């Protein structure tokens, strides 16, 4: 069976990308292959992780291209060239327009570090999500993998996993626990699930 060709979009450290690379190496992503890593940040360590794994990495600069529209046009050109079937946003800190998300309807998934609909939407990214969770005093948080549409963190939920908040947690400690106990587990699982559905279409 033909494997689903996956592009992982990143902006930073890329620990979720690493979880995907490791899952593929262990044979836990049998329906897909990570064919491309695309970053909107030139210095993203995720690009080094791609290189170390022998995966093609590209940097696309919105600043150099001049607009979001030109950025997305360039991205579409690259995805078409690489015959990408599925896009995984793994710490990609840029909001895609409706024109882009419509073009890849049900073909873009994202990992978000909270139990949606809590602590999500505009402004809730990275450490800010965990700061907000601690400020609110929730006792349980977690991570969500969902489809991406034009509403930030608003698409259909695919998978979730809960993580306990502990006494004395800082945003950094909580972020690490959510990554270890939820994100790095459900992102590869959800990616395989959707890759399998696409491969079977
Ligand atoms: C992860 O916690 C991811 O869930 C979050 O950013 C971090 C990226 O880390 N994404 C968002 O907040 C998206 N709204 P990574 O680069 O090490 O995977």
Short mmCIF file of N, CA, C and O and ligand atoms in Angstrom, two decimals, residues 12-17 90-93 110-113 124-126 129-130 153 175 179 183-184, ligand 1:
data_model
loop_
_atom_site.label_atom_id
_atom_site.label_comp_id
_atom_site.label_asym_id
_atom_site.label_seq_id
_atom_site.Cartn_x
_atom_site.Cartn_y
_atom_site.Cartn_z
N UNK A 12 10.23 25.74 16.17
CA UNK A 12 11.14 25.83 17.32
C UNK A 12 11.96 24.59 17.56
O UNK A 12 12.55 24.01 16.64
N UNK A 13 11.94 24.14 18.79
CA UNK A 13 12.80 23.04 19.24
C UNK A 13 12.54 21.71 18.57
O UNK A 13 13.45 20.91 18.38
N UNK A 14 11.29 21.46 18.26
CA UNK A 14 10.97 20.26 17.50
C UNK A 14 10.96 18.96 18.28
O UNK A 14 11.21 17.89 17.70
N UNK A 15 10.61 19.00 19.58
CA UNK A 15 10.54 17.72 20.31
C UNK A 15 9.37 16.87 19.81
O UNK A 15 9.46 15.64 19.83
N UNK A 16 8.30 17.50 19.37
CA UNK A 16 7.19 16.71 18.80
C UNK A 16 7.57 16.12 17.46
O UNK A 16 7.18 15.00 17.14
N UNK A 17 8.35 16.85 16.67
CA UNK A 17 8.89 16.30 15.42
C UNK A 17 9.73 15.07 15.76
O UNK A 17 9.62 14.03 15.10
N UNK A 90 3.49 20.82 14.25
CA UNK A 90 4.11 20.35 15.50
C UNK A 90 4.93 21.51 16.08
O UNK A 90 6.11 21.63 15.81
N UNK A 91 4.23 22.38 16.80
CA UNK A 91 4.90 23.58 17.31
C UNK A 91 5.12 24.60 16.21
O UNK A 91 6.14 25.27 16.17
N UNK A 92 4.13 24.70 15.30
CA UNK A 92 4.20 25.69 14.22
C UNK A 92 3.45 26.93 14.69
O UNK A 92 2.24 26.90 14.86
N UNK A 93 4.22 28.01 14.93
CA UNK A 93 3.66 29.17 15.61
C UNK A 93 3.22 30.27 14.64
O UNK A 93 3.63 31.42 14.77
N UNK A 110 -3.01 19.34 14.12
CA UNK A 110 -2.17 20.15 15.00
C UNK A 110 -2.16 19.54 16.40
O UNK A 110 -3.15 18.99 16.84
N UNK A 111 -1.01 19.70 17.07
CA UNK A 111 -0.94 19.32 18.49
C UNK A 111 -1.01 20.61 19.31
O UNK A 111 -0.28 21.56 19.05
N UNK A 112 -1.92 20.60 20.28
CA UNK A 112 -2.08 21.77 21.16
C UNK A 112 -1.90 21.31 22.62
O UNK A 112 -2.48 20.30 23.02
N UNK A 113 -1.13 22.09 23.42
CA UNK A 113 -0.80 21.62 24.77
C UNK A 113 -1.84 21.93 25.85
O UNK A 113 -1.48 22.41 26.93
N UNK A 124 -2.89 31.71 22.81
CA UNK A 124 -2.56 30.52 23.60
C UNK A 124 -1.61 29.62 22.82
O UNK A 124 -2.05 28.79 22.02
N UNK A 125 -0.34 29.81 23.05
CA UNK A 125 0.65 28.96 22.39
C UNK A 125 1.85 28.78 23.33
O UNK A 125 2.09 29.62 24.19
N UNK A 126 2.52 27.67 23.14
CA UNK A 126 3.73 27.38 23.92
C UNK A 126 3.50 27.51 25.42
O UNK A 126 2.48 27.06 25.96
N UNK A 129 0.19 28.79 27.36
CA UNK A 129 -0.93 27.87 27.64
C UNK A 129 -0.81 27.36 29.08
O UNK A 129 -1.80 27.32 29.83
N UNK A 130 0.39 26.98 29.47
CA UNK A 130 0.61 26.42 30.81
C UNK A 130 0.54 27.51 31.88
O UNK A 130 0.08 27.25 32.99
N UNK A 153 -7.28 26.60 16.64
CA UNK A 153 -7.59 25.49 17.56
C UNK A 153 -9.07 25.10 17.53
O UNK A 153 -9.59 24.53 18.50
N UNK A 175 4.82 22.17 31.39
CA UNK A 175 5.00 21.98 29.94
C UNK A 175 5.73 20.66 29.67
O UNK A 175 5.33 19.88 28.79
N UNK A 179 4.27 17.40 27.74
CA UNK A 179 4.95 16.85 26.55
C UNK A 179 5.20 15.35 26.73
O UNK A 179 4.84 14.54 25.89
N UNK A 183 1.75 14.81 24.78
CA UNK A 183 2.02 15.22 23.40
C UNK A 183 2.81 14.18 22.60
O UNK A 183 2.42 13.81 21.49
N UNK A 184 3.93 13.73 23.19
CA UNK A 184 4.82 12.83 22.44
C UNK A 184 4.18 11.45 22.23
O UNK A 184 4.67 10.64 21.44
C1 LIG B 1 4.49 22.10 22.04
O1 LIG B 1 4.16 22.08 23.40
C2 LIG B 1 3.24 22.26 21.20
O2 LIG B 1 2.14 21.57 21.69
C3 LIG B 1 3.02 23.75 21.29
O3 LIG B 1 4.32 24.30 21.21
C4 LIG B 1 5.28 23.37 21.71
C5 LIG B 1 6.33 23.12 20.65
O4 LIG B 1 7.38 22.33 21.15
N1 LIG B 1 2.15 24.22 20.26
C6 LIG B 1 1.30 25.24 20.42
O5 LIG B 1 1.23 25.90 21.43
C7 LIG B 1 0.41 25.52 19.22
N2 LIG B 1 -0.64 26.40 19.55
P1 LIG B 1 8.31 21.47 20.18
O6 LIG B 1 8.88 22.42 19.12
O7 LIG B 1 9.40 20.99 21.10
O8 LIG B 1 7.51 20.37 19.60
#
